[in-house]
C-alpha cells in the first residue's frame, strides 16, 4: 500500500542575521497554484495556517517557520489544521 503524502510540510531555519526583530517567530506560507487551483481555497488555507501559528505558544523567536502546502487538503477546519501543524512543529523540534 503506498504511503499517503501529507498535505503540509514544514521547514524550520534560523534567521539569517541577528538584528532588531520583533519578539515573535517568523512565518512563511507557500501554496503553489499547481497544488491548490482556486485563489479562494489558497486564501482560506493561508488564513487557517496564520491563525494556528498566531495561537501557538512556545515558538522560538530566533526561528523562521516555512510551511508549504503540497496538495489540496479538502475542506478542513481550524481543529484539523491545528492538529497537523502541531504535529509538524513537534517533529521539527525533535530533529
Coordinates of N, CA and C in Angstrom, one line a residue:
X1 N 0.8 -1.2 0.0 CA 0.0 0.0 0.0 C 0.9 1.2 0.0
X2 N 0.7 2.2 -0.9 CA 1.5 3.4 -1.0 C 1.3 4.3 0.2
X3 N 2.4 4.9 0.6 CA 2.3 5.9 1.8 C 1.6 7.1 1.3
X4 N 0.7 7.6 2.1 CA -0.1 8.9 1.8 C 0.8 10.0 2.1
X5 N 1.0 10.9 1.2 CA 1.9 12.1 1.4 C 1.1 13.1 2.1
X6 N 1.7 13.7 3.2 CA 0.9 14.7 4.0 C 0.8 16.0 3.1
X7 N -0.3 16.7 3.4 CA -0.6 17.8 2.6 C 0.2 19.1 3.0
X8 N 0.8 19.0 4.2 CA 1.6 20.1 4.7 C 3.0 19.7 5.1
X9 N 4.0 20.5 4.7 CA 5.3 20.2 5.1 C 5.9 21.5 5.8
X10 N 6.9 21.3 6.6 CA 7.4 22.4 7.4 C 9.0 22.3 7.3
X11 N 9.6 23.5 7.1 CA 11.0 23.6 7.2 C 11.3 24.8 8.2
X12 N 12.1 24.5 9.2 CA 12.5 25.4 10.2 C 13.9 25.8 10.0
X13 N 14.2 27.1 10.0 CA 15.6 27.5 9.8 C 15.9 28.7 10.8
X14 N 17.1 29.0 11.0 CA 17.5 30.1 11.8 C 17.4 31.4 11.0
X15 N 17.2 32.5 11.7 CA 17.2 33.8 10.9 C 18.6 34.0 10.4
X16 N 18.7 34.7 9.2 CA 19.9 34.9 8.5 C 20.9 35.7 9.3
X17 N 20.4 36.8 9.9 CA 21.3 37.7 10.7 C 20.5 38.2 11.9
X18 N 21.2 38.1 13.0 CA 20.6 38.7 14.2 C 20.4 40.2 14.1
X19 N 19.3 40.6 14.5 CA 19.0 42.0 14.4 C 17.9 42.5 15.3
X20 N 17.4 43.6 15.0 CA 16.3 44.2 15.9 C 15.0 43.7 15.4
X21 N 14.7 42.4 15.6 CA 13.5 41.8 15.2 C 12.4 41.9 16.3
X22 N 11.2 41.6 15.9 CA 10.2 41.5 16.9 C 10.4 40.3 17.8
X23 N 9.7 40.1 18.9 CA 9.9 39.0 19.8 C 9.1 37.8 19.3
X24 N 8.5 37.8 18.2 CA 7.7 36.7 17.7 C 8.5 35.9 16.6
X25 N 8.2 34.7 16.5 CA 8.8 33.8 15.4 C 8.2 34.2 14.1
X26 N 9.0 34.0 13.0 CA 8.5 34.4 11.7 C 7.8 33.3 11.0
X27 N 6.9 33.6 10.2 CA 6.1 32.6 9.4 C 6.1 32.9 7.9
X28 N 6.4 31.9 7.2 CA 6.3 31.9 5.7 C 5.3 30.8 5.3
X29 N 4.5 31.2 4.3 CA 3.5 30.2 3.8 C 3.6 30.2 2.3
X30 N 3.7 29.0 1.8 CA 3.8 28.8 0.3 C 2.7 27.8 -0.1
X31 N 1.8 28.3 -1.0 CA 0.8 27.4 -1.6 C 0.8 27.6 -3.1
X32 N 1.5 26.7 -3.8 CA 1.6 26.8 -5.2 C 0.2 26.7 -5.9
X33 N 0.0 27.4 -7.0 CA -1.2 27.3 -7.7 C -1.4 25.9 -8.3
X34 N -0.3 25.2 -8.6 CA -0.4 23.9 -9.1 C -1.0 22.9 -8.1
X35 N -0.8 23.2 -6.8 CA -1.4 22.3 -5.8 C -2.8 22.7 -5.4
X36 N -3.1 24.0 -5.3 CA -4.5 24.4 -5.0 C -4.8 25.5 -6.0
X37 N -5.7 25.1 -6.9 CA -6.1 25.9 -8.1 C -6.8 27.2 -7.7
X38 N -7.8 27.2 -6.9 CA -8.6 28.4 -6.7 C -8.0 29.3 -5.7
X39 N -8.0 30.6 -6.0 CA -7.5 31.6 -5.0 C -8.2 31.6 -3.7
X40 N -9.5 31.4 -3.8 CA -10.3 31.4 -2.5 C -9.9 30.3 -1.6
X41 N -9.6 29.1 -2.2 CA -9.1 28.0 -1.4 C -7.7 28.3 -0.8
X42 N -6.8 28.8 -1.6 CA -5.5 29.2 -1.2 C -5.6 30.2 0.0
X43 N -6.4 31.2 -0.2 CA -6.5 32.2 0.9 C -7.1 31.6 2.2
X44 N -8.0 30.7 2.1 CA -8.6 30.1 3.3 C -7.6 29.3 4.0
X45 N -6.8 28.5 3.3 CA -5.7 27.7 3.9 C -4.7 28.6 4.6
X46 N -4.3 29.7 3.9 CA -3.4 30.7 4.5 C -3.9 31.3 5.8
X47 N -5.2 31.6 5.8 CA -5.8 32.2 7.0 C -5.8 31.2 8.1
X48 N -6.1 29.9 7.8 CA -6.0 28.9 8.8 C -4.6 28.7 9.4
X49 N -3.6 28.7 8.5 CA -2.3 28.5 9.0 C -1.8 29.7 9.8
X50 N -2.1 30.9 9.4 CA -1.8 32.1 10.2 C -2.5 32.1 11.5
X51 N -3.7 31.7 11.6 CA -4.4 31.7 12.9 C -3.9 30.7 13.8
X52 N -3.6 29.5 13.4 CA -3.0 28.5 14.2 C -1.6 28.9 14.7
X53 N -0.8 29.5 13.8 CA 0.5 30.0 14.2 C 0.4 31.1 15.2
X54 N -0.5 32.0 15.1 CA -0.7 33.1 16.0 C -1.0 32.6 17.4
X55 N -1.8 31.5 17.5 CA -2.3 31.0 18.8 C -1.2 30.0 19.4
X56 N -0.3 29.6 18.6 CA 0.7 28.6 19.1 C 1.7 29.4 20.0
X57 N 1.9 28.8 21.2 CA 2.9 29.4 22.1 C 4.1 28.5 22.2
X58 N 5.2 29.1 22.7 CA 6.4 28.3 22.9 C 7.3 28.2 21.6
X59 N 7.0 29.0 20.6 CA 7.8 29.0 19.4 C 9.1 29.8 19.6
X60 N 10.2 29.4 19.1 CA 11.5 30.1 19.2 C 11.5 31.3 18.3
X61 N 11.7 32.5 18.9 CA 11.6 33.7 18.2 C 12.8 33.9 17.2
X62 N 13.8 33.1 17.4 CA 15.0 33.1 16.5 C 14.9 32.3 15.3
X63 N 13.7 31.6 15.1 CA 13.5 30.7 14.0 C 12.5 31.3 13.0
X64 N 12.6 30.7 11.8 CA 11.7 31.1 10.7 C 11.0 29.8 10.3
X65 N 9.7 29.8 10.4 CA 8.9 28.6 10.1 C 8.3 28.7 8.7
X66 N 8.7 27.9 7.8 CA 8.2 27.9 6.4 C 7.3 26.7 6.2
X67 N 6.0 27.0 6.0 CA 5.0 26.0 5.7 C 4.8 25.9 4.2
X68 N 4.7 24.7 3.6 CA 4.4 24.6 2.2 C 3.2 23.6 2.1
X69 N 2.2 23.9 1.4 CA 1.1 23.0 1.1 C 1.4 22.2 -0.1
X70 N 1.5 20.9 0.0 CA 1.8 20.0 -1.1 C 0.7 19.6 -2.0
X71 N -0.5 19.5 -1.4 CA -1.7 19.1 -2.1 C -2.9 19.7 -1.4
X72 N -4.0 19.8 -2.1 CA -5.2 20.4 -1.5 C -5.8 19.5 -0.4
X73 N -5.9 20.0 0.8 CA -6.4 19.2 1.9 C -7.9 18.9 1.9
X74 N -8.6 19.6 1.1 CA -10.1 19.5 1.1 C -10.6 20.6 2.1
X75 N -11.8 20.4 2.5 CA -12.5 21.4 3.3 C -12.2 21.1 4.8
X76 N -11.0 21.6 5.3 CA -10.6 21.3 6.6 C -11.0 22.5 7.5
X77 N -11.1 22.2 8.8 CA -11.4 23.3 9.8 C -10.2 23.6 10.6
X78 N -10.4 24.5 11.5 CA -9.4 25.0 12.3 C -8.7 23.9 13.2
X79 N -9.6 23.1 13.7 CA -9.1 22.0 14.6 C -8.2 21.0 13.8
X80 N -8.6 20.6 12.6 CA -7.7 19.7 11.8 C -6.4 20.4 11.4
X81 N -6.5 21.7 11.0 CA -5.2 22.4 10.7 C -4.3 22.5 11.9
X82 N -4.9 22.8 13.1 CA -4.1 22.9 14.3 C -3.4 21.6 14.6
X83 N -4.1 20.5 14.4 CA -3.6 19.2 14.7 C -2.4 18.9 13.8
X84 N -2.5 19.1 12.5 CA -1.5 18.8 11.6 C -0.3 19.7 11.8
X85 N -0.5 21.0 12.0 CA 0.6 21.9 12.2 C 1.3 21.6 13.5
X86 N 0.6 21.3 14.6 CA 1.3 21.0 15.9 C 2.1 19.7 15.7
X87 N 1.7 18.7 14.9 CA 2.5 17.6 14.6 C 3.8 18.0 13.9
X88 N 3.6 18.8 12.9 CA 4.8 19.2 12.1 C 5.8 20.0 12.9
X89 N 5.3 20.9 13.8 CA 6.2 21.7 14.6 C 6.9 20.8 15.7
X90 N 6.1 19.9 16.2 CA 6.7 19.0 17.2 C 7.8 18.1 16.6
X91 N 7.5 17.6 15.4 CA 8.5 16.8 14.7 C 9.8 17.6 14.3
X92 N 9.6 18.9 14.0 CA 10.8 19.7 13.7 C 11.6 20.0 14.9
X93 N 10.9 20.1 16.1 CA 11.6 20.4 17.3 C 12.5 19.2 17.8
X94 N 12.1 18.0 17.4 CA 12.8 16.8 17.8 C 14.0 16.5 16.9
X95 N 14.0 17.1 15.7 CA 15.1 16.8 14.8 C 16.3 17.6 15.1

